[in-house]
mmCIF file of C-alpha atoms in Angstrom:
data_model
loop_
_atom_site.group_PDB
_atom_site.id
_atom_site.type_symbol
_atom_site.label_atom_id
_atom_site.label_comp_id
_atom_site.label_asym_id
_atom_site.label_seq_id
_atom_site.Cartn_x
_atom_site.Cartn_y
_atom_site.Cartn_z
ATOM 1 C CA MET A 1 -0.114 0.236 -0.409
ATOM 2 C CA SER A 2 2.835 1.961 0.389
ATOM 3 C CA ARG A 3 3.845 2.741 -2.692
ATOM 4 C CA ILE A 4 0.238 3.149 -4.009
ATOM 5 C CA ASP A 5 0.156 5.870 -1.150
ATOM 6 C CA ASP A 6 3.631 7.257 -1.783
ATOM 7 C CA LEU A 7 1.956 7.792 -5.265
ATOM 8 C CA ILE A 8 -1.251 9.256 -4.967
ATOM 9 C CA VAL A 9 0.709 11.865 -3.172
ATOM 10 C CA ASP A 10 3.021 12.413 -5.848
ATOM 11 C CA LEU A 11 0.936 12.789 -8.500
ATOM 12 C CA ALA A 12 -2.918 13.858 -7.022
ATOM 13 C CA PRO A 13 -2.266 15.707 -3.494
ATOM 14 C CA ASN A 14 -5.381 17.107 -3.812
ATOM 15 C CA GLY A 15 -7.714 13.636 -4.910
ATOM 16 C CA VAL A 16 -8.739 11.735 -6.854
ATOM 17 C CA ASN A 17 -11.525 12.744 -9.538
ATOM 18 C CA HIS A 18 -15.005 10.549 -9.417
ATOM 19 C CA VAL A 19 -17.116 10.487 -12.247
ATOM 20 C CA LEU A 20 -20.055 8.819 -13.588
ATOM 21 C CA LEU A 21 -19.432 5.332 -15.066
ATOM 22 C CA SER A 22 -21.597 6.978 -18.593
ATOM 23 C CA GLN A 23 -18.232 9.862 -18.622
ATOM 24 C CA VAL A 24 -15.716 7.688 -19.443
ATOM 25 C CA ALA A 25 -17.656 4.570 -21.007
ATOM 26 C CA SER A 26 -20.425 3.520 -22.752
ATOM 27 C CA TYR A 27 -22.061 0.445 -24.131
ATOM 28 C CA SER A 28 -20.730 -1.134 -26.996
ATOM 29 C CA ASP A 29 -22.847 0.577 -29.678
ATOM 30 C CA THR A 30 -21.594 -1.958 -32.565
ATOM 31 C CA ARG A 31 -22.406 -5.056 -34.277
ATOM 32 C CA ILE A 32 -21.654 -8.725 -35.175
ATOM 33 C CA ASP A 33 -23.068 -11.590 -37.833
ATOM 34 C CA ALA A 34 -24.036 -14.849 -35.769
ATOM 35 C CA HIS A 35 -21.788 -16.948 -38.412
ATOM 36 C CA LYS A 36 -19.142 -15.487 -37.216
ATOM 37 C CA LEU A 37 -19.266 -16.553 -33.571
ATOM 38 C CA ASP A 38 -18.825 -19.857 -32.141
ATOM 39 C CA GLU A 39 -18.882 -21.359 -28.810
ATOM 40 C CA THR A 40 -15.318 -19.839 -27.830
ATOM 41 C CA ASN A 41 -16.078 -16.432 -28.481
ATOM 42 C CA PHE A 42 -20.108 -15.617 -28.004
ATOM 43 C CA ILE A 43 -21.512 -14.818 -24.448
ATOM 44 C CA GLY A 44 -24.360 -15.121 -23.383
ATOM 45 C CA VAL A 45 -25.443 -14.604 -19.827
ATOM 46 C CA ASP A 46 -25.414 -18.496 -19.374
ATOM 47 C CA ASN A 47 -21.149 -19.436 -20.050
ATOM 48 C CA LEU A 48 -20.798 -16.625 -17.237
ATOM 49 C CA LEU A 49 -19.898 -17.817 -14.452
ATOM 50 C CA SER A 50 -20.620 -16.124 -11.138
ATOM 51 C CA ASN A 51 -18.690 -14.784 -8.642
ATOM 52 C CA LYS A 52 -16.878 -13.148 -10.447
ATOM 53 C CA GLY A 53 -15.287 -16.363 -12.594
ATOM 54 C CA GLY A 54 -14.360 -15.203 -15.996
ATOM 55 C CA LYS A 55 -16.677 -16.898 -18.570
ATOM 56 C CA THR A 56 -16.688 -20.782 -20.084
ATOM 57 C CA ASP A 57 -17.018 -21.914 -23.401
ATOM 58 C CA ALA A 58 -20.862 -21.610 -25.133
ATOM 59 C CA THR A 59 -22.927 -25.147 -25.237
ATOM 60 C CA TYR A 60 -25.471 -23.566 -27.247
ATOM 61 C CA LEU A 61 -25.199 -20.015 -30.122
ATOM 62 C CA PRO A 62 -27.496 -17.580 -31.148
ATOM 63 C CA ASN A 63 -30.408 -17.700 -32.514
ATOM 64 C CA THR A 64 -30.485 -14.027 -34.269
ATOM 65 C CA ALA A 65 -28.646 -13.141 -36.685
ATOM 66 C CA ARG A 66 -26.442 -9.937 -35.768
ATOM 67 C CA LEU A 67 -25.501 -9.295 -32.209
ATOM 68 C CA THR A 68 -23.702 -6.898 -29.891
ATOM 69 C CA ARG A 69 -19.911 -6.841 -30.452
ATOM 70 C CA TYR A 70 -17.517 -6.890 -28.039
ATOM 71 C CA GLU A 71 -13.458 -6.403 -28.407
ATOM 72 C CA THR A 72 -10.591 -7.020 -26.224
ATOM 73 C CA GLY A 73 -10.763 -4.750 -22.733
ATOM 74 C CA ASP A 74 -14.635 -4.301 -22.961
ATOM 75 C CA ILE A 75 -15.746 -5.274 -19.737
ATOM 76 C CA LEU A 76 -18.832 -8.154 -19.924
ATOM 77 C CA ILE A 77 -21.414 -8.230 -17.005
ATOM 78 C CA GLY A 78 -23.984 -10.779 -16.838
ATOM 79 C CA ASN A 79 -27.484 -8.485 -16.828
ATOM 80 C CA ILE A 80 -30.093 -11.197 -15.055
ATOM 81 C CA ARG A 81 -29.915 -11.128 -11.408
ATOM 82 C CA PRO A 82 -26.692 -9.638 -10.561
ATOM 83 C CA TYR A 83 -26.093 -11.217 -7.194
ATOM 84 C CA LEU A 84 -24.671 -13.881 -9.165
ATOM 85 C CA LYS A 85 -21.303 -11.716 -10.301
ATOM 86 C CA LYS A 86 -21.419 -12.412 -13.315
ATOM 87 C CA ILE A 87 -18.259 -10.604 -15.632
ATOM 88 C CA TRP A 88 -15.158 -10.589 -17.919
ATOM 89 C CA LEU A 89 -12.796 -8.946 -19.388
ATOM 90 C CA ALA A 90 -13.251 -9.322 -22.994
ATOM 91 C CA THR A 91 -9.322 -10.647 -24.750
ATOM 92 C CA GLY A 92 -10.658 -10.980 -27.651
ATOM 93 C CA ILE A 93 -13.450 -10.333 -30.248
ATOM 94 C CA GLY A 94 -16.713 -11.805 -30.433
ATOM 95 C CA GLY A 95 -20.507 -11.151 -29.500
ATOM 96 C CA CYS A 96 -22.886 -11.280 -27.171
ATOM 97 C CA SER A 97 -26.877 -11.403 -26.110
ATOM 98 C CA GLY A 98 -29.307 -9.095 -24.934
ATOM 99 C CA ASP A 99 -28.246 -10.304 -21.503
ATOM 100 C CA VAL A 100 -24.200 -9.263 -21.452
ATOM 101 C CA LEU A 101 -23.689 -5.469 -21.759
ATOM 102 C CA ALA A 102 -20.630 -4.855 -22.852
ATOM 103 C CA ILE A 103 -18.792 -1.745 -21.621
ATOM 104 C CA ARG A 104 -15.964 0.277 -23.812
ATOM 105 C CA ILE A 105 -14.162 2.477 -22.817
ATOM 106 C CA SER A 106 -14.879 6.123 -24.072
ATOM 107 C CA ASP A 107 -12.150 6.668 -26.959
ATOM 108 C CA GLU A 108 -11.312 10.411 -25.079
ATOM 109 C CA TYR A 109 -10.554 8.306 -22.303
ATOM 110 C CA ARG A 110 -8.702 5.116 -22.868
ATOM 111 C CA ASP A 111 -5.018 7.064 -22.930
ATOM 112 C CA LEU A 112 -6.211 7.870 -19.281
ATOM 113 C CA PHE A 113 -8.504 4.491 -17.855
ATOM 114 C CA LEU A 114 -7.360 0.999 -18.188
ATOM 115 C CA PRO A 115 -9.932 -1.478 -18.897
ATOM 116 C CA GLU A 116 -7.932 -4.041 -15.866
ATOM 117 C CA PHE A 117 -8.204 -0.944 -13.285
ATOM 118 C CA LEU A 118 -12.181 -0.108 -14.862
ATOM 119 C CA TYR A 119 -12.782 -4.072 -14.739
ATOM 120 C CA GLN A 120 -11.963 -4.217 -10.858
ATOM 121 C CA VAL A 121 -13.767 -1.144 -9.911
ATOM 122 C CA LEU A 122 -16.764 -3.413 -11.996
ATOM 123 C CA SER A 123 -15.977 -6.426 -10.141
ATOM 124 C CA SER A 124 -16.046 -5.197 -6.498
ATOM 125 C CA ASP A 125 -19.203 -6.499 -4.204
ATOM 126 C CA ASN A 126 -19.602 -2.154 -4.156
ATOM 127 C CA PHE A 127 -20.944 -2.259 -7.584
ATOM 128 C CA PHE A 128 -22.649 -5.373 -7.450
ATOM 129 C CA ALA A 129 -24.929 -4.382 -4.223
ATOM 130 C CA TYR A 130 -25.486 -1.124 -7.049
ATOM 131 C CA ASN A 131 -26.355 -3.124 -8.906
ATOM 132 C CA MET A 132 -28.683 -5.381 -7.634
ATOM 133 C CA GLN A 133 -30.178 -1.902 -5.193
ATOM 134 C CA HIS A 134 -31.155 0.013 -8.609
ATOM 135 C CA ALA A 135 -32.126 -4.064 -10.294
ATOM 136 C CA LYS A 136 -35.896 -4.381 -11.256
ATOM 137 C CA GLY A 137 -37.860 -7.653 -10.879
ATOM 138 C CA ALA A 138 -38.480 -10.235 -7.883
ATOM 139 C CA LYS A 139 -37.741 -13.433 -9.777
ATOM 140 C CA MET A 140 -35.692 -12.818 -12.122
ATOM 141 C CA PRO A 141 -34.078 -9.316 -11.611
ATOM 142 C CA ARG A 142 -32.262 -7.756 -13.886
ATOM 143 C CA GLY A 143 -30.164 -4.885 -13.926
ATOM 144 C CA SER A 144 -30.630 -1.363 -14.915
ATOM 145 C CA LYS A 145 -29.073 -0.035 -17.772
ATOM 146 C CA ASP A 146 -29.368 3.404 -17.350
ATOM 147 C CA ALA A 147 -28.363 3.277 -12.874
ATOM 148 C CA ILE A 148 -25.074 1.119 -14.473
ATOM 149 C CA LEU A 149 -24.078 3.786 -16.225
ATOM 150 C CA LYS A 150 -25.166 6.639 -13.499
ATOM 151 C CA TYR A 151 -22.224 4.465 -10.649
ATOM 152 C CA PRO A 152 -19.160 6.871 -9.456
ATOM 153 C CA VAL A 153 -15.504 5.659 -10.073
ATOM 154 C CA PRO A 154 -12.572 6.462 -9.924
ATOM 155 C CA VAL A 155 -10.177 8.267 -12.489
ATOM 156 C CA PRO A 156 -6.791 7.744 -10.325
ATOM 157 C CA PRO A 157 -3.609 8.664 -12.302
ATOM 158 C CA MET A 158 -1.727 5.702 -14.625
ATOM 159 C CA GLU A 159 0.553 5.072 -12.498
ATOM 160 C CA VAL A 160 -1.596 4.515 -9.215
ATOM 161 C CA GLN A 161 -4.084 2.523 -12.008
ATOM 162 C CA ARG A 162 -0.734 0.443 -13.231
ATOM 163 C CA GLU A 163 0.228 -0.389 -9.487
ATOM 164 C CA ILE A 164 -3.174 -1.671 -8.523
ATOM 165 C CA VAL A 165 -4.154 -3.450 -11.064
ATOM 166 C CA ASN A 166 -0.250 -5.190 -10.576
ATOM 167 C CA ILE A 167 -1.466 -6.009 -7.149
ATOM 168 C CA LEU A 168 -4.311 -7.442 -7.785
ATOM 169 C CA LYS A 169 -3.015 -9.463 -10.113
ATOM 170 C CA LYS A 170 -0.910 -11.485 -7.839
ATOM 171 C CA PHE A 171 -3.357 -11.156 -4.889
ATOM 172 C CA SER A 172 -6.127 -12.727 -7.253
ATOM 173 C CA GLU A 173 -3.237 -15.213 -8.511
ATOM 174 C CA LEU A 174 -2.177 -17.127 -4.397
ATOM 175 C CA GLU A 175 -5.561 -16.325 -3.990
ATOM 176 C CA GLU A 176 -6.340 -18.510 -6.574
ATOM 177 C CA GLU A 177 -3.275 -20.983 -5.719
ATOM 178 C CA LEU A 178 -4.646 -20.958 -2.161
ATOM 179 C CA GLU A 179 -8.470 -22.323 -3.823
ATOM 180 C CA ALA A 180 -6.674 -25.138 -5.503
ATOM 181 C CA GLU A 181 -4.913 -26.322 -2.975
ATOM 182 C CA LEU A 182 -7.870 -26.426 0.079
ATOM 183 C CA GLU A 183 -10.241 -27.733 -2.705
ATOM 184 C CA ALA A 184 -7.113 -30.441 -3.308
ATOM 185 C CA GLU A 185 -6.461 -31.742 -0.236
ATOM 186 C CA LEU A 186 -11.028 -31.554 0.015
ATOM 187 C CA GLU A 187 -10.827 -34.218 -2.565
ATOM 188 C CA ALA A 188 -7.427 -35.761 -1.840
ATOM 189 C CA ARG A 189 -9.451 -36.587 1.928
ATOM 190 C CA GLN A 190 -12.932 -37.238 0.674
ATOM 191 C CA GLN A 191 -10.820 -40.201 -1.621
ATOM 192 C CA GLN A 192 -8.913 -41.559 1.634
ATOM 193 C CA LEU A 193 -12.279 -41.785 2.890
ATOM 194 C CA SER A 194 -13.764 -43.572 0.464
ATOM 195 C CA HIS A 195 -10.783 -46.138 0.242
ATOM 196 C CA TYR A 196 -11.192 -46.904 4.153
ATOM 197 C CA ARG A 197 -14.990 -47.190 3.846
ATOM 198 C CA ASP A 198 -14.905 -49.340 0.735
ATOM 199 C CA SER A 199 -11.909 -51.782 2.750
ATOM 200 C CA LEU A 200 -14.258 -51.877 6.047
ATOM 201 C CA LEU A 201 -17.177 -52.927 3.519
ATOM 202 C CA SER A 202 -15.760 -55.757 1.820
ATOM 203 C CA PHE A 203 -15.276 -59.504 2.891
ATOM 204 C CA ASP A 204 -13.808 -62.672 1.568
ATOM 205 C CA ASP A 205 -15.679 -65.667 0.561
ATOM 206 C CA THR A 206 -16.313 -66.997 4.160
ATOM 207 C CA VAL A 207 -18.530 -63.577 5.201
ATOM 208 C CA PRO A 208 -22.034 -64.645 3.277
ATOM 209 C CA SER A 209 -23.986 -62.344 1.117
ATOM 210 C CA PHE A 210 -27.685 -61.730 1.115
ATOM 211 C CA THR A 211 -30.125 -60.235 -2.311
ATOM 212 C CA LEU A 212 -31.940 -57.394 -0.676
ATOM 213 C CA ARG A 213 -35.583 -59.970 -1.429
ATOM 214 C CA ASP A 214 -33.714 -62.226 0.464
ATOM 215 C CA VAL A 215 -33.435 -59.701 3.585
ATOM 216 C CA CYS A 216 -35.604 -56.969 2.591
ATOM 217 C CA ASP A 217 -39.296 -56.123 1.622
ATOM 218 C CA ILE A 218 -39.090 -53.624 -1.129
ATOM 219 C CA SER A 219 -41.743 -51.246 -1.571
ATOM 220 C CA ARG A 220 -42.401 -48.225 -4.010
ATOM 221 C CA GLY A 221 -44.601 -44.866 -3.264
ATOM 222 C CA ARG A 222 -47.028 -43.083 -4.773
ATOM 223 C CA VAL A 223 -48.022 -39.973 -6.125
ATOM 224 C CA ILE A 224 -47.328 -37.380 -4.139
ATOM 225 C CA SER A 225 -48.022 -33.960 -6.062
ATOM 226 C CA LYS A 226 -46.362 -30.236 -5.039
ATOM 227 C CA ASN A 227 -50.342 -29.186 -5.228
ATOM 228 C CA TYR A 228 -50.144 -31.809 -2.621
ATOM 229 C CA LEU A 229 -48.035 -30.503 -0.086
ATOM 230 C CA ARG A 230 -48.991 -27.051 -0.492
ATOM 231 C CA ASP A 231 -52.812 -28.734 0.681
ATOM 232 C CA HIS A 232 -52.226 -30.640 3.432
ATOM 233 C CA GLN A 233 -49.047 -28.677 5.387
ATOM 234 C CA GLY A 234 -47.422 -30.442 8.039
ATOM 235 C CA THR A 235 -44.749 -31.922 9.991
ATOM 236 C CA PHE A 236 -44.218 -35.234 8.620
ATOM 237 C CA PRO A 237 -41.492 -35.575 5.796
ATOM 238 C CA VAL A 238 -42.634 -36.521 2.420
ATOM 239 C CA TYR A 239 -38.693 -38.327 0.754
ATOM 240 C CA SER A 240 -38.891 -38.591 -2.910
ATOM 241 C CA SER A 241 -36.248 -38.167 -5.557
ATOM 242 C CA GLN A 242 -33.943 -35.888 -4.918
ATOM 243 C CA THR A 243 -30.648 -35.923 -2.983
ATOM 244 C CA GLN A 244 -30.605 -32.774 -0.388
ATOM 245 C CA ASN A 245 -31.683 -32.901 2.507
ATOM 246 C CA ARG A 246 -31.494 -36.671 3.030
ATOM 247 C CA GLY A 247 -33.874 -36.384 -0.626
ATOM 248 C CA ILE A 248 -36.630 -34.850 1.411
ATOM 249 C CA PHE A 249 -39.102 -33.298 -0.941
ATOM 250 C CA GLY A 250 -42.209 -31.420 2.005
ATOM 251 C CA TYR A 251 -44.106 -31.929 4.688
ATOM 252 C CA VAL A 252 -47.396 -32.890 4.954
ATOM 253 C CA ASP A 253 -49.580 -33.719 8.133
ATOM 254 C CA THR A 254 -50.432 -37.540 7.377
ATOM 255 C CA PHE A 255 -47.881 -40.328 7.906
ATOM 256 C CA GLU A 256 -47.733 -43.718 5.856
ATOM 257 C CA TYR A 257 -44.721 -45.533 7.428
ATOM 258 C CA ASP A 258 -43.600 -45.257 11.257
ATOM 259 C CA PHE A 259 -40.321 -47.848 11.529
ATOM 260 C CA GLU A 260 -36.241 -47.541 9.841
ATOM 261 C CA SER A 261 -36.111 -48.512 7.074
ATOM 262 C CA VAL A 262 -33.850 -46.830 3.931
ATOM 263 C CA THR A 263 -35.516 -45.468 0.967
ATOM 264 C CA TRP A 264 -33.045 -44.888 -2.563
ATOM 265 C CA THR A 265 -34.086 -42.634 -5.665
ATOM 266 C CA THR A 266 -35.593 -44.601 -8.190
ATOM 267 C CA ASP A 267 -35.697 -42.568 -11.316
ATOM 268 C CA GLY A 268 -33.188 -39.896 -12.952
ATOM 269 C CA ALA A 269 -30.040 -38.033 -12.186
ATOM 270 C CA ASN A 270 -29.977 -39.430 -8.363
ATOM 271 C CA ALA A 271 -31.141 -43.011 -9.240
ATOM 272 C CA GLY A 272 -29.655 -45.773 -7.051
ATOM 273 C CA SER A 273 -28.758 -42.599 -4.609
ATOM 274 C CA VAL A 274 -29.868 -43.363 -0.876
ATOM 275 C CA PHE A 275 -30.434 -42.504 2.766
ATOM 276 C CA TYR A 276 -31.511 -43.724 6.037
ATOM 277 C CA HIS A 277 -34.597 -42.311 8.174
ATOM 278 C CA ASN A 278 -34.220 -43.591 11.864
ATOM 279 C CA ASP A 279 -37.270 -44.751 12.902
ATOM 280 C CA GLU A 280 -39.584 -42.407 12.438
ATOM 281 C CA GLN A 281 -42.689 -41.189 10.865
ATOM 282 C CA PHE A 282 -43.419 -40.371 7.026
ATOM 283 C CA SER A 283 -44.038 -40.724 3.336
ATOM 284 C CA ILE A 284 -42.827 -41.353 -0.195
ATOM 285 C CA THR A 285 -43.179 -40.957 -3.279
ATOM 286 C CA ASN A 286 -43.617 -43.081 -6.097
ATOM 287 C CA VAL A 287 -39.698 -42.081 -7.456
ATOM 288 C CA CYS A 288 -38.690 -42.720 -4.080
ATOM 289 C CA GLY A 289 -37.762 -47.274 -3.004
ATOM 290 C CA LEU A 290 -38.334 -47.884 0.461
ATOM 291 C CA LEU A 291 -36.353 -50.852 1.866
ATOM 292 C CA LYS A 292 -37.293 -52.452 5.201
ATOM 293 C CA VAL A 293 -34.836 -55.483 7.164
ATOM 294 C CA LYS A 294 -37.443 -58.564 7.450
ATOM 295 C CA SER A 295 -35.399 -59.347 11.049
ATOM 296 C CA PRO A 296 -33.105 -56.272 12.598
ATOM 297 C CA ASN A 297 -31.530 -58.907 15.127
ATOM 298 C CA PHE A 298 -29.884 -60.269 11.277
ATOM 299 C CA LEU A 299 -29.220 -57.561 10.091
ATOM 300 C CA SER A 300 -28.327 -53.814 10.976
ATOM 301 C CA SER A 301 -31.097 -50.820 8.655
ATOM 302 C CA LYS A 302 -27.818 -48.687 8.626
ATOM 303 C CA TYR A 303 -25.044 -51.051 7.690
ATOM 304 C CA LEU A 304 -27.146 -51.608 4.766
ATOM 305 C CA TYR A 305 -27.097 -48.311 4.075
ATOM 306 C CA HIS A 306 -23.216 -48.165 4.281
ATOM 307 C CA GLN A 307 -23.433 -50.846 1.897
ATOM 308 C CA LEU A 308 -26.224 -49.559 -0.325
ATOM 309 C CA GLY A 309 -23.407 -46.078 -0.181
ATOM 310 C CA LYS A 310 -21.302 -48.268 -1.625
ATOM 311 C CA HIS A 311 -23.113 -50.725 -4.410
ATOM 312 C CA ALA A 312 -26.662 -49.630 -5.296
ATOM 313 C CA LYS A 313 -25.021 -47.414 -8.014
ATOM 314 C CA SER A 314 -23.680 -50.085 -9.772
ATOM 315 C CA TYR A 315 -27.324 -51.540 -10.750
ATOM 316 C CA VAL A 316 -28.750 -48.359 -12.006
ATOM 317 C CA SER A 317 -29.966 -49.259 -15.645
ATOM 318 C CA ALA A 318 -29.408 -46.650 -18.602
ATOM 319 C CA GLY A 319 -32.759 -46.108 -18.825
ATOM 320 C CA MET A 320 -33.755 -44.994 -22.474
ATOM 321 C CA GLY A 321 -31.746 -42.226 -21.227
ATOM 322 C CA ASN A 322 -33.324 -41.945 -18.300
ATOM 323 C CA PRO A 323 -31.365 -43.396 -15.117
ATOM 324 C CA LYS A 324 -33.774 -46.024 -13.602
ATOM 325 C CA LEU A 325 -32.982 -48.151 -10.212
ATOM 326 C CA MET A 326 -36.799 -49.867 -10.121
ATOM 327 C CA ALA A 327 -37.222 -52.379 -6.912
ATOM 328 C CA ASN A 328 -36.738 -55.721 -9.073
ATOM 329 C CA ALA A 329 -33.481 -54.879 -9.193
ATOM 330 C CA MET A 330 -32.919 -53.220 -6.422
ATOM 331 C CA GLY A 331 -34.209 -56.610 -4.643
ATOM 332 C CA SER A 332 -30.990 -58.338 -6.846
ATOM 333 C CA VAL A 333 -28.136 -56.153 -4.794
ATOM 334 C CA SER A 334 -26.458 -57.977 -3.435
ATOM 335 C CA ILE A 335 -24.061 -57.284 -0.002
ATOM 336 C CA PRO A 336 -21.888 -59.114 2.392
ATOM 337 C CA ILE A 337 -23.247 -59.997 6.085
ATOM 338 C CA PRO A 338 -21.038 -60.890 9.232
ATOM 339 C CA SER A 339 -21.956 -61.147 12.402
ATOM 340 C CA LEU A 340 -24.436 -58.352 13.776
ATOM 341 C CA ASP A 341 -21.842 -57.120 16.341
ATOM 342 C CA LYS A 342 -19.377 -56.694 13.164
ATOM 343 C CA GLN A 343 -21.367 -54.448 11.308
ATOM 344 C CA GLU A 344 -22.249 -52.703 14.756
ATOM 345 C CA GLN A 345 -18.696 -51.629 15.164
ATOM 346 C CA ILE A 346 -18.178 -50.988 11.414
ATOM 347 C CA VAL A 347 -21.325 -48.771 10.936
ATOM 348 C CA ASP A 348 -19.732 -47.117 14.647
ATOM 349 C CA VAL A 349 -16.528 -46.084 12.120
ATOM 350 C CA LEU A 350 -18.232 -45.478 9.187
ATOM 351 C CA ASP A 351 -20.706 -42.723 11.246
ATOM 352 C CA LYS A 352 -17.125 -40.965 12.585
ATOM 353 C CA LEU A 353 -15.786 -40.981 8.583
ATOM 354 C CA ASP A 354 -19.290 -39.688 7.732
ATOM 355 C CA ALA A 355 -18.656 -36.724 10.510
ATOM 356 C CA LEU A 356 -15.254 -36.457 9.162
ATOM 357 C CA ILE A 357 -16.798 -35.645 5.227
ATOM 358 C CA GLY A 358 -19.065 -33.647 6.517
ATOM 359 C CA ASP A 359 -16.381 -31.284 8.691
ATOM 360 C CA LEU A 360 -14.361 -30.978 6.027
ATOM 361 C CA SER A 361 -17.216 -30.447 3.351
ATOM 362 C CA VAL A 362 -17.636 -27.196 5.462
ATOM 363 C CA VAL A 363 -14.515 -26.220 7.128
ATOM 364 C CA LEU A 364 -11.858 -25.775 3.988
ATOM 365 C CA PRO A 365 -14.615 -24.090 1.556
ATOM 366 C CA GLY A 366 -15.437 -22.017 4.927
ATOM 367 C CA GLU A 367 -11.576 -21.555 4.393
ATOM 368 C CA ILE A 368 -12.173 -20.678 0.890
ATOM 369 C CA ALA A 369 -14.548 -17.907 1.439
ATOM 370 C CA ALA A 370 -12.707 -16.235 4.058
ATOM 371 C CA ARG A 371 -9.696 -15.673 2.195
ATOM 372 C CA ARG A 372 -12.356 -14.167 -1.039
ATOM 373 C CA LYS A 373 -13.791 -12.201 1.493
ATOM 374 C CA GLN A 374 -10.431 -10.918 1.776
ATOM 375 C CA PHE A 375 -9.689 -10.167 -1.069
ATOM 376 C CA GLU A 376 -12.633 -8.199 -1.643
ATOM 377 C CA HIS A 377 -11.863 -5.980 1.414
ATOM 378 C CA TYR A 378 -7.952 -5.340 0.091
ATOM 379 C CA ARG A 379 -9.682 -4.436 -3.725
ATOM 380 C CA VAL A 380 -12.506 -1.834 -1.807
ATOM 381 C CA LYS A 381 -9.237 -0.726 0.456
ATOM 382 C CA LEU A 382 -7.148 -0.313 -3.052
ATOM 383 C CA LEU A 383 -10.160 1.353 -5.357
ATOM 384 C CA THR A 384 -10.716 3.742 -2.448
ATOM 385 C CA PHE A 385 -9.241 7.327 -2.806
ATOM 386 C CA GLY A 386 -10.068 10.453 -1.877
ATOM 387 C CA GLU A 387 -12.111 13.288 -3.988
ATOM 388 C CA LYS A 388 -10.539 16.339 -6.261
ATOM 389 C CA THR A 389 -10.807 18.985 -3.617
ATOM 390 C CA ALA A 390 -11.074 22.434 -6.296
#
């Protein structure tokens, strides 16, 4: 910071000019033919990455003949749901959809304003908060193009801009490096724990195996619509096909089952996902299967859950493009069943492993979030200047 402070004292002792964005930049007014675009240079709001992640290749091409043209140094901002913080500093020439704003520094300011500096200004959380404040629409808020151009931006001397850009670039590289290390650490620990889990659940031929139809009662739920959930709100969970929140689809005022069980997702991308339920009152939908252990003195439901976490996915059928694991296929799943004491020992260890994975899944992303917050703090500090006085 001292280097920048020294530059400010030398080059702007009376402060820094602050102007409206419209005074130094405008939206692109040039066009490009769609046939000149491909997956790499077409930018729709869908292939701008959230949280200032830049852009990725498009998964579709435009269906209009001509689009807004962007050029190297333009700043592209996703104008739908500004809270997603989608922004990219263009590194080439291309075209963008109507939901993407291409902001271009005006010709008269090109020698006074670095695109990389303006990008940093518009990447700040302060700008995105301002954009959301002026956005219109509740379900799908859209930024106000007029309000965006009224956002105040500092115009420090070029030497100061270059120094700030260099500092933030280095800080960003360090942040990315640290995030990559933390994500690699999480993945390595998850793989390590997964390997340990698999070894605990594997046995030699001295331990007998049984199919689920031999040891479980297998059934499937009924159709329960969102309208039904709305009209019968209550406290009893309904399990369905999603994987979040233990598969809970909603809550109703009655229940159909009241025992310890394992449920699984029968259809769709999550087919074969399993969940354990400890002796609670619940219902299930038609895309959810239900397993009730016939003899709890022979097979632990929690042990069954852990074994299915290892085996169930391998029984999923492609099903004409729609993955399925129906009751018949689930009934053919074979698992080794040691003594009940051994099952309980394994469950105890695996529950602790699950808790450890859960802790890692919270702590490491939290560390990444903390680093991003720290970076944003320094960005704001570096981009804050005293206004120029007469």
